[in-house]
Amino acid sequence: MTATTPAAAAQRDERPERTTYRAVFAAAEFRVLFAGMLMYVLGFEFEILGLSVLVFAQTRSAFLTALTFSMGFAPQAIGGALFTALADRLPPRLVIGAGLLTRAVPGLVIGLWPALPVPAMLALVAAAATLAPVFTAAISGLLPDVLDGDRYVLGRSVFNLTSAGTQILGLGIGGAVLAAVPARWLLLAAGGALVIAAVITRLGLRPRTARAPRSRARTPRGPARGIVRATMAGNAYLLRDRTVRGLLLAQWLPGWFVTGAESLIVPYTGSLGRPASAAGPLLAAMPAGMLIGDLLVGRFCAPATRTRLAFPLAAAMGVPLLALVFRPPLPLACLILLACGAGFAYQLGIQQAFLDSLPERRRGQGFGLNSTGMMGGQGLTPAVAGALAGAVGAAAAMAVAGAATALAALALRGPLTGRSRDPAGWPEPGLGG
């Protein structure tokens, strides 16, 4: 099961070995996607931060505040499992614009009516988050049409850099805004940013047809149920392929375990006898490391070098966390988390292989499945890490997560080195539904 033909492979071999970020931004439609992604991440950070502050101010409940934060992530696993077939069955420009507008609704509604009951606020955020994987799948599926060859891998790197950098920027800007105005204004800013992003993508992307047009056959089950069935069948089809499954696990497992460690940063700070407010530099260290790692590997390494670095970077990503069992002071812990975050650049070395492993008509769903698995695992591992920390302490639990990261990379050495490929694959079944 592969979307790569001999002619396509030969064409890619003729391209230059390495490109630059300038060449990536030379593509006009990529600049549009970049602007949309930047506003999307910034709007999401503003929304979650403003809503958390608003809910805590109304309820004084740490549980409801934490639940508010999780509502932006956990429902994405449900949406990714049920609806991502839409990313291939509808025109990408339509899906991207509709996704941005849908994501804008909670910020605009709650910002205009901040006295809404907390359950209504959480329901709005959960509903928008459920549809978010369709939007991200559409963007990821469109990117190879906008950027070819090594420009595609660097385009993925730019998205990674945007996500990590905007997390840091969003927290800083959001905190400054909250120091000057009520939380509702931050929520309105979040909604406004997403509406602007929707307008930019609508005007800047050219129209394209859907990759997998819907069947004209009528079904008594209804269109919604047909999409759910198609999504579940497509996910099962993708997971049956050994190459796709291995590359998905290679992107999921190391990130899951590192997220478990990251969720314990505040308790780790407390174990050193420091207040929770002192955790800020530690919380920023890992996304800063991700930004640095992606920039260095994406810009200064040739494609073949990135591929060779995928396994060692993934395995080494968990090693610095082992030192946390000794509870080093905050400055050293910052360096440890920075090094751990830099290891996430391993994913650049398998991006082209993952793209090549996906059939054309299921490309968007393949990226959606990847996002779904990542979000689902990142929603579960903090709970497991928290339970472990309750038994052995935060520092030891973070070290265990580091060991699990390294062991996962060792177990996935085949996909990470390109040595585990399905030699046959299967013919693409009818999409049905």
Short mmCIF file of C-alpha atoms in Angstrom, two decimals:
data_model
loop_
_atom_site.label_atom_id
_atom_site.label_comp_id
_atom_site.label_asym_id
_atom_site.label_seq_id
_atom_site.Cartn_x
_atom_site.Cartn_y
_atom_site.Cartn_z
CA MET A 1 0.00 0.00 0.00
CA THR A 2 1.96 2.96 -1.19
CA ALA A 3 1.22 6.14 -3.06
CA THR A 4 4.70 6.33 -4.62
CA THR A 5 5.20 5.29 -8.24
CA PRO A 6 8.61 4.59 -9.84
CA ALA A 7 8.26 7.77 -11.88
CA ALA A 8 7.51 9.81 -8.77
CA ALA A 9 10.46 8.28 -6.96
CA ALA A 10 12.76 9.04 -9.89
CA GLN A 11 11.47 12.60 -10.03
CA ARG A 12 12.19 13.07 -6.31
CA ASP A 13 15.72 11.67 -6.74
CA GLU A 14 16.43 14.32 -9.37
CA ARG A 15 15.59 17.17 -6.99
CA PRO A 16 18.28 18.91 -4.94
CA GLU A 17 19.31 17.03 -1.82
CA ARG A 18 18.50 19.89 0.51
CA THR A 19 16.36 22.98 0.28
CA THR A 20 15.96 26.04 2.48
CA TYR A 21 13.21 27.67 4.48
CA ARG A 22 13.31 30.54 1.99
CA ALA A 23 12.35 28.11 -0.79
CA VAL A 24 9.48 26.84 1.37
CA PHE A 25 8.09 30.33 1.94
CA ALA A 26 8.46 31.11 -1.76
CA ALA A 27 5.30 29.06 -2.32
CA ALA A 28 2.40 31.51 -2.03
CA GLU A 29 -0.10 28.92 -0.80
CA PHE A 30 2.30 27.75 1.88
CA ARG A 31 2.45 31.30 3.22
CA VAL A 32 -1.33 31.19 3.45
CA LEU A 33 -1.26 27.85 5.30
CA PHE A 34 1.46 29.16 7.59
CA ALA A 35 -0.57 32.26 8.45
CA GLY A 36 -3.64 30.11 9.10
CA MET A 37 -1.71 27.69 11.32
CA LEU A 38 -0.05 30.54 13.22
CA MET A 39 -3.40 32.20 13.96
CA TYR A 40 -4.95 28.83 14.81
CA VAL A 41 -2.33 27.95 17.43
CA LEU A 42 -2.31 31.48 18.84
CA GLY A 43 -6.10 31.52 19.04
CA PHE A 44 -6.13 28.12 20.72
CA GLU A 45 -3.59 29.21 23.36
CA PHE A 46 -5.56 32.40 24.04
CA GLU A 47 -8.82 30.48 24.32
CA ILE A 48 -7.58 27.81 26.73
CA LEU A 49 -5.72 30.34 28.90
CA GLY A 50 -8.61 32.82 29.02
CA LEU A 51 -11.22 30.13 29.65
CA SER A 52 -9.18 28.54 32.44
CA VAL A 53 -8.87 31.91 34.18
CA LEU A 54 -12.57 32.64 33.70
CA VAL A 55 -13.70 29.24 35.03
CA PHE A 56 -11.42 29.45 38.06
CA ALA A 57 -12.64 32.98 38.82
CA GLN A 58 -16.25 31.77 38.74
CA THR A 59 -15.86 28.45 40.57
CA ARG A 60 -12.56 28.59 42.52
CA SER A 61 -12.35 24.89 41.61
CA ALA A 62 -8.97 23.46 40.60
CA PHE A 63 -10.74 20.37 39.24
CA LEU A 64 -13.01 22.34 36.90
CA THR A 65 -10.08 24.48 35.81
CA ALA A 66 -8.06 21.36 34.92
CA LEU A 67 -11.12 19.90 33.19
CA THR A 68 -11.40 23.09 31.14
CA PHE A 69 -7.84 22.63 29.94
CA SER A 70 -8.41 18.98 29.01
CA MET A 71 -11.58 19.84 27.07
CA GLY A 72 -9.42 21.42 24.40
CA PHE A 73 -7.55 18.15 23.81
CA ALA A 74 -9.38 14.98 24.87
CA PRO A 75 -12.40 15.31 22.50
CA GLN A 76 -9.98 15.48 19.56
CA ALA A 77 -9.38 11.75 19.92
CA ILE A 78 -13.11 11.13 19.43
CA GLY A 79 -13.35 13.39 16.40
CA GLY A 80 -10.26 11.87 14.86
CA ALA A 81 -11.63 8.37 15.27
CA LEU A 82 -15.03 9.19 13.76
CA PHE A 83 -14.90 12.09 11.31
CA THR A 84 -11.51 12.45 9.58
CA ALA A 85 -12.78 10.82 6.37
CA LEU A 86 -14.27 14.26 5.70
CA ALA A 87 -10.74 15.59 5.12
CA ASP A 88 -10.54 13.53 1.92
CA ARG A 89 -14.23 13.62 0.94
CA LEU A 90 -14.65 17.41 0.89
CA PRO A 91 -12.60 20.13 -0.87
CA PRO A 92 -9.65 21.08 1.37
CA ARG A 93 -10.28 24.83 1.22
CA LEU A 94 -13.83 24.29 2.47
CA VAL A 95 -12.71 22.02 5.32
CA ILE A 96 -9.92 24.36 6.44
CA GLY A 97 -12.11 27.47 6.42
CA ALA A 98 -15.00 25.74 8.17
CA GLY A 99 -12.62 24.27 10.76
CA LEU A 100 -11.20 27.68 11.64
CA LEU A 101 -14.66 29.23 11.95
CA THR A 102 -15.86 26.34 14.11
CA ARG A 103 -12.84 26.74 16.38
CA ALA A 104 -13.62 30.46 16.71
CA VAL A 105 -17.11 29.88 18.12
CA PRO A 106 -16.23 29.16 21.81
CA GLY A 107 -14.03 32.24 22.17
CA LEU A 108 -16.55 34.57 20.54
CA VAL A 109 -19.61 33.19 22.35
CA ILE A 110 -18.03 33.01 25.80
CA GLY A 111 -16.30 36.36 25.32
CA LEU A 112 -19.63 37.99 24.49
CA TRP A 113 -21.52 36.16 27.26
CA PRO A 114 -18.97 35.47 30.02
CA ALA A 115 -21.73 34.65 32.52
CA LEU A 116 -22.61 31.43 30.65
CA PRO A 117 -22.84 28.39 32.97
CA VAL A 118 -19.57 26.52 33.16
CA PRO A 119 -21.08 23.28 31.70
CA ALA A 120 -22.19 25.27 28.65
CA MET A 121 -18.68 26.71 28.25
CA LEU A 122 -17.12 23.25 28.46
CA ALA A 123 -19.66 21.84 25.99
CA LEU A 124 -18.78 24.55 23.45
CA VAL A 125 -15.06 23.91 23.78
CA ALA A 126 -15.53 20.13 23.58
CA ALA A 127 -17.70 20.38 20.46
CA ALA A 128 -15.16 22.57 18.68
CA ALA A 129 -12.29 20.31 19.73
CA THR A 130 -14.11 17.24 18.40
CA LEU A 131 -14.02 18.67 14.87
CA ALA A 132 -10.43 19.99 15.10
CA PRO A 133 -8.79 16.79 13.74
CA VAL A 134 -10.71 17.19 10.47
CA PHE A 135 -9.18 20.66 10.05
CA THR A 136 -5.63 19.56 10.88
CA ALA A 137 -5.98 16.49 8.64
CA ALA A 138 -7.05 18.72 5.74
CA ILE A 139 -4.04 21.01 6.19
CA SER A 140 -1.61 18.08 6.44
CA GLY A 141 -3.18 16.43 3.42
CA LEU A 142 -2.95 19.61 1.36
CA LEU A 143 0.67 20.37 2.23
CA PRO A 144 2.22 17.82 -0.21
CA ASP A 145 0.19 19.43 -3.01
CA VAL A 146 1.66 22.82 -2.13
CA LEU A 147 5.27 21.72 -1.48
CA ASP A 148 7.14 18.99 -3.33
CA GLY A 149 10.27 17.01 -2.51
CA ASP A 150 12.36 18.16 0.43
CA ARG A 151 10.33 21.36 0.64
CA TYR A 152 7.51 19.22 2.06
CA VAL A 153 9.68 18.00 4.96
CA LEU A 154 10.83 21.55 5.70
CA GLY A 155 7.21 22.66 5.52
CA ARG A 156 6.40 20.14 8.24
CA SER A 157 9.35 21.54 10.18
CA VAL A 158 7.94 25.07 9.86
CA PHE A 159 4.62 23.83 11.28
CA ASN A 160 6.47 22.23 14.20
CA LEU A 161 8.42 25.41 14.81
CA THR A 162 5.21 27.43 14.60
CA SER A 163 3.48 25.21 17.14
CA ALA A 164 6.35 25.27 19.64
CA GLY A 165 7.17 28.96 19.21
CA THR A 166 3.56 30.09 19.32
CA GLN A 167 2.95 28.14 22.53
CA ILE A 168 5.65 30.20 24.20
CA LEU A 169 4.57 33.42 22.50
CA GLY A 170 0.89 32.79 23.26
CA LEU A 171 1.51 32.23 26.95
CA GLY A 172 3.56 35.41 27.15
CA ILE A 173 1.12 37.59 25.21
CA GLY A 174 -1.89 36.02 26.91
CA GLY A 175 -0.42 36.65 30.35
CA ALA A 176 0.28 40.27 29.46
CA VAL A 177 -3.25 40.76 28.15
CA LEU A 178 -4.78 39.21 31.27
CA ALA A 179 -2.73 41.56 33.43
CA ALA A 180 -4.42 44.51 31.73
CA VAL A 181 -7.96 43.43 30.78
CA PRO A 182 -10.56 40.83 31.85
CA ALA A 183 -10.37 37.25 30.51
CA ARG A 184 -13.35 37.80 28.20
CA TRP A 185 -11.25 40.12 26.02
CA LEU A 186 -8.60 37.42 25.61
CA LEU A 187 -11.35 35.03 24.51
CA LEU A 188 -12.64 37.56 22.00
CA ALA A 189 -9.10 38.00 20.69
CA ALA A 190 -8.88 34.21 20.28
CA GLY A 191 -12.10 34.08 18.29
CA GLY A 192 -11.14 37.09 16.21
CA ALA A 193 -7.75 35.59 15.32
CA LEU A 194 -9.43 32.42 14.08
CA VAL A 195 -11.98 34.35 11.99
CA ILE A 196 -9.13 36.31 10.37
CA ALA A 197 -7.34 33.02 9.67
CA ALA A 198 -10.49 31.66 7.99
CA VAL A 199 -10.70 34.72 5.73
CA ILE A 200 -7.00 34.46 4.82
CA THR A 201 -7.27 30.79 3.86
CA ARG A 202 -10.50 31.33 1.93
CA LEU A 203 -8.94 34.09 -0.16
CA GLY A 204 -5.43 32.68 -0.46
CA LEU A 205 -5.96 28.97 -1.26
CA ARG A 206 -7.02 27.95 -4.73
CA PRO A 207 -10.03 25.66 -5.08
CA ARG A 208 -9.35 21.93 -5.34
CA THR A 209 -11.61 18.95 -5.65
CA ALA A 210 -11.87 16.32 -2.93
CA ARG A 211 -9.29 13.52 -3.09
CA ALA A 212 -11.90 10.82 -2.44
CA PRO A 213 -15.29 11.97 -3.80
CA ARG A 214 -18.30 10.60 -2.01
CA SER A 215 -20.16 7.73 -3.57
CA ARG A 216 -23.30 8.73 -5.46
CA ALA A 217 -25.11 5.68 -4.11
CA ARG A 218 -27.82 6.53 -1.61
CA THR A 219 -27.70 4.87 1.77
CA PRO A 220 -30.50 4.51 4.32
CA ARG A 221 -27.98 4.99 7.10
CA GLY A 222 -27.66 8.71 6.43
CA PRO A 223 -24.63 10.84 5.56
CA ALA A 224 -23.39 11.28 9.15
CA ARG A 225 -23.39 7.56 9.85
CA GLY A 226 -21.79 6.96 6.47
CA ILE A 227 -18.90 9.28 7.33
CA VAL A 228 -18.40 7.53 10.69
CA ARG A 229 -18.36 4.13 9.03
CA ALA A 230 -15.99 5.33 6.32
CA THR A 231 -13.64 6.86 8.90
CA MET A 232 -13.55 3.73 11.04
CA ALA A 233 -13.07 1.49 8.00
CA GLY A 234 -10.32 3.74 6.66
CA ASN A 235 -8.51 3.82 9.99
CA ALA A 236 -8.67 0.03 10.23
CA TYR A 237 -7.37 -0.28 6.67
CA LEU A 238 -4.43 2.00 7.38
CA LEU A 239 -3.55 0.25 10.64
CA ARG A 240 -3.50 -3.16 8.93
CA ASP A 241 -0.54 -2.07 6.83
CA ARG A 242 2.71 -2.87 8.63
CA THR A 243 4.59 0.13 7.25
CA VAL A 244 1.90 2.66 8.14
CA ARG A 245 1.36 1.09 11.56
CA GLY A 246 5.06 1.14 12.37
CA LEU A 247 5.50 4.76 11.33
CA LEU A 248 2.42 5.78 13.32
CA LEU A 249 3.75 4.07 16.45
CA ALA A 250 7.14 5.68 15.87
CA GLN A 251 5.47 9.10 15.96
CA TRP A 252 3.17 8.26 18.87
CA LEU A 253 4.98 6.32 21.57
CA PRO A 254 8.03 8.54 22.29
CA GLY A 255 5.77 11.60 22.36
CA TRP A 256 3.29 9.92 24.70
CA PHE A 257 5.91 9.07 27.31
CA VAL A 258 7.58 12.49 27.12
CA THR A 259 4.17 14.12 27.60
CA GLY A 260 3.71 12.04 30.74
CA ALA A 261 6.97 13.45 32.06
CA GLU A 262 6.03 16.98 31.03
CA SER A 263 2.77 16.75 32.98
CA LEU A 264 4.77 16.31 36.20
CA ILE A 265 6.82 19.51 35.90
CA VAL A 266 4.78 21.41 38.49
CA PRO A 267 4.91 18.56 41.07
CA TYR A 268 8.64 18.21 40.37
CA THR A 269 9.11 21.89 41.13
CA GLY A 270 7.21 21.41 44.37
CA SER A 271 9.42 18.44 45.30
CA LEU A 272 12.37 20.85 45.29
CA GLY A 273 10.61 23.03 47.82
CA ARG A 274 9.81 25.72 45.29
CA PRO A 275 6.39 27.34 44.67
CA ALA A 276 4.32 26.32 41.66
CA SER A 277 4.96 29.72 40.07
CA ALA A 278 8.64 28.76 39.76
CA ALA A 279 7.71 26.08 37.19
CA GLY A 280 7.40 28.65 34.38
CA PRO A 281 10.95 28.22 32.99
CA LEU A 282 10.61 24.44 33.11
CA LEU A 283 7.29 24.56 31.27
CA ALA A 284 8.86 26.70 28.55
CA ALA A 285 12.06 24.63 28.28
CA MET A 286 10.62 21.67 26.37
CA PRO A 287 8.85 23.65 23.60
CA ALA A 288 11.98 25.81 23.35
CA GLY A 289 14.04 22.64 22.84
CA MET A 290 11.60 21.47 20.17
CA LEU A 291 12.01 24.77 18.36
CA ILE A 292 15.81 24.59 18.46
CA GLY A 293 15.96 20.93 17.41
CA ASP A 294 13.61 21.37 14.46
CA LEU A 295 15.47 24.45 13.29
CA LEU A 296 18.89 22.76 13.40
CA VAL A 297 17.87 19.43 11.90
CA GLY A 298 15.49 20.93 9.37
CA ARG A 299 17.78 23.67 8.12
CA PHE A 300 21.28 22.22 8.35
CA CYS A 301 20.81 18.50 7.67
CA ALA A 302 20.37 16.91 4.26
CA PRO A 303 17.38 14.58 3.78
CA ALA A 304 19.53 11.44 4.10
CA THR A 305 21.09 12.78 7.29
CA ARG A 306 17.67 13.45 8.80
CA THR A 307 16.69 9.87 8.07
CA ARG A 308 19.84 8.55 9.72
CA LEU A 309 19.27 10.78 12.76
CA ALA A 310 15.67 9.64 13.35
CA PHE A 311 16.51 6.61 15.48
CA PRO A 312 19.35 8.08 17.59
CA LEU A 313 17.40 11.27 18.27
CA ALA A 314 14.29 9.33 19.30
CA ALA A 315 16.29 7.03 21.57
CA ALA A 316 18.31 9.87 23.07
CA MET A 317 15.21 11.97 23.71
CA GLY A 318 14.37 10.03 26.85
CA VAL A 319 17.93 9.71 28.21
CA PRO A 320 18.22 13.22 29.77
CA LEU A 321 15.06 12.57 31.79
CA LEU A 322 16.85 9.76 33.65
CA ALA A 323 18.92 12.38 35.47
CA LEU A 324 15.78 13.83 37.06
CA VAL A 325 15.67 10.93 39.52
CA PHE A 326 18.47 12.79 41.35
CA ARG A 327 16.26 15.90 41.59
CA PRO A 328 18.72 18.41 40.10
CA PRO A 329 18.09 22.12 40.74
CA LEU A 330 15.86 24.13 38.43
CA PRO A 331 18.58 25.52 36.09
CA LEU A 332 19.93 22.04 35.40
CA ALA A 333 16.42 20.64 35.07
CA CYS A 334 15.73 23.33 32.46
CA LEU A 335 18.70 22.13 30.41
CA ILE A 336 17.51 18.53 30.74
CA LEU A 337 14.04 19.37 29.45
CA LEU A 338 15.55 21.54 26.69
CA ALA A 339 17.64 18.57 25.49
CA CYS A 340 14.63 16.28 25.69
CA GLY A 341 12.53 18.66 23.60
CA ALA A 342 15.26 18.96 20.97
CA GLY A 343 15.01 15.22 20.39
CA PHE A 344 11.54 15.66 18.91
CA ALA A 345 13.30 16.64 15.67
CA TYR A 346 13.57 12.88 15.04
CA GLN A 347 10.12 13.10 13.45
CA LEU A 348 11.52 15.08 10.51
CA GLY A 349 13.48 11.99 9.50
CA ILE A 350 10.34 9.89 8.98
CA GLN A 351 7.93 12.46 7.53
CA GLN A 352 8.66 11.63 3.89
CA ALA A 353 8.44 7.89 4.59
CA PHE A 354 5.08 8.38 6.27
CA LEU A 355 3.75 10.44 3.36
CA ASP A 356 4.94 7.82 0.85
CA SER A 357 3.26 5.02 2.82
CA LEU A 358 -0.21 6.58 2.52
CA PRO A 359 -2.50 5.93 -0.45
CA GLU A 360 -3.42 9.16 -2.23
CA ARG A 361 -7.14 8.98 -1.58
CA ARG A 362 -6.62 8.39 2.14
CA ARG A 363 -3.82 10.87 2.68
CA GLY A 364 -5.82 13.34 4.77
CA GLN A 365 -7.28 10.55 6.89
CA GLY A 366 -3.80 9.12 7.44
CA PHE A 367 -2.59 12.42 8.85
CA GLY A 368 -5.79 12.68 10.86
CA LEU A 369 -5.20 9.21 12.32
CA ASN A 370 -1.69 10.26 13.29
CA SER A 371 -3.04 13.36 15.06
CA THR A 372 -5.77 11.31 16.74
CA GLY A 373 -3.34 8.79 18.16
CA MET A 374 -1.01 11.52 19.35
CA MET A 375 -3.79 13.45 21.09
CA GLY A 376 -5.32 10.31 22.58
CA GLY A 377 -2.04 9.15 24.07
CA GLN A 378 -1.17 12.61 25.32
CA GLY A 379 -4.53 12.67 27.08
CA LEU A 380 -3.96 9.32 28.81
CA THR A 381 -0.28 9.23 29.76
CA PRO A 382 -0.45 12.20 32.18
CA ALA A 383 -2.99 10.27 34.27
CA VAL A 384 -0.71 7.22 34.33
CA ALA A 385 2.33 9.37 35.11
CA GLY A 386 0.40 11.12 37.87
CA ALA A 387 -0.56 7.81 39.46
CA LEU A 388 3.05 6.65 39.29
CA ALA A 389 4.25 9.93 40.78
CA GLY A 390 1.86 9.40 43.69
CA ALA A 391 3.67 6.15 44.45
CA VAL A 392 7.33 6.96 43.77
CA GLY A 393 7.48 10.76 43.54
CA ALA A 394 7.48 13.14 40.57
CA ALA A 395 11.24 12.98 39.91
CA ALA A 396 11.33 9.18 39.79
CA ALA A 397 8.20 9.03 37.63
CA MET A 398 9.73 11.45 35.13
CA ALA A 399 12.85 9.27 34.97
CA VAL A 400 10.67 6.20 34.35
CA ALA A 401 8.98 8.07 31.50
CA GLY A 402 12.43 8.81 30.06
CA ALA A 403 13.38 5.13 30.21
CA ALA A 404 10.10 4.19 28.54
CA THR A 405 10.82 6.69 25.76
CA ALA A 406 14.23 5.16 25.05
CA LEU A 407 12.85 1.60 25.15
CA ALA A 408 10.02 2.55 22.77
CA ALA A 409 12.57 3.91 20.30
CA LEU A 410 14.57 0.68 20.54
CA ALA A 411 11.44 -1.39 19.93
CA LEU A 412 10.61 0.78 16.89
CA ARG A 413 14.11 0.75 15.41
CA GLY A 414 12.79 -0.74 12.15
CA PRO A 415 10.33 2.05 11.29
CA LEU A 416 12.73 4.71 12.55
CA THR A 417 15.54 3.47 10.30
CA GLY A 418 13.37 2.62 7.28
CA ARG A 419 14.10 -1.11 7.55
CA SER A 420 10.55 -2.20 8.31
CA ARG A 421 8.48 -1.93 5.14
CA ASP A 422 5.50 -3.96 3.99
CA PRO A 423 6.78 -5.60 0.79
CA ALA A 424 3.38 -6.28 -0.73
CA GLY A 425 0.58 -4.13 0.64
CA TRP A 426 -3.01 -4.61 -0.43
CA PRO A 427 -5.21 -3.21 -3.17
CA GLU A 428 -7.21 -0.21 -2.13
CA PRO A 429 -10.75 -1.34 -1.22
CA GLY A 430 -13.84 0.59 -2.26
CA LEU A 431 -14.56 3.50 0.04
CA GLY A 432 -18.25 2.80 0.31
CA GLY A 433 -20.52 4.63 2.74
#
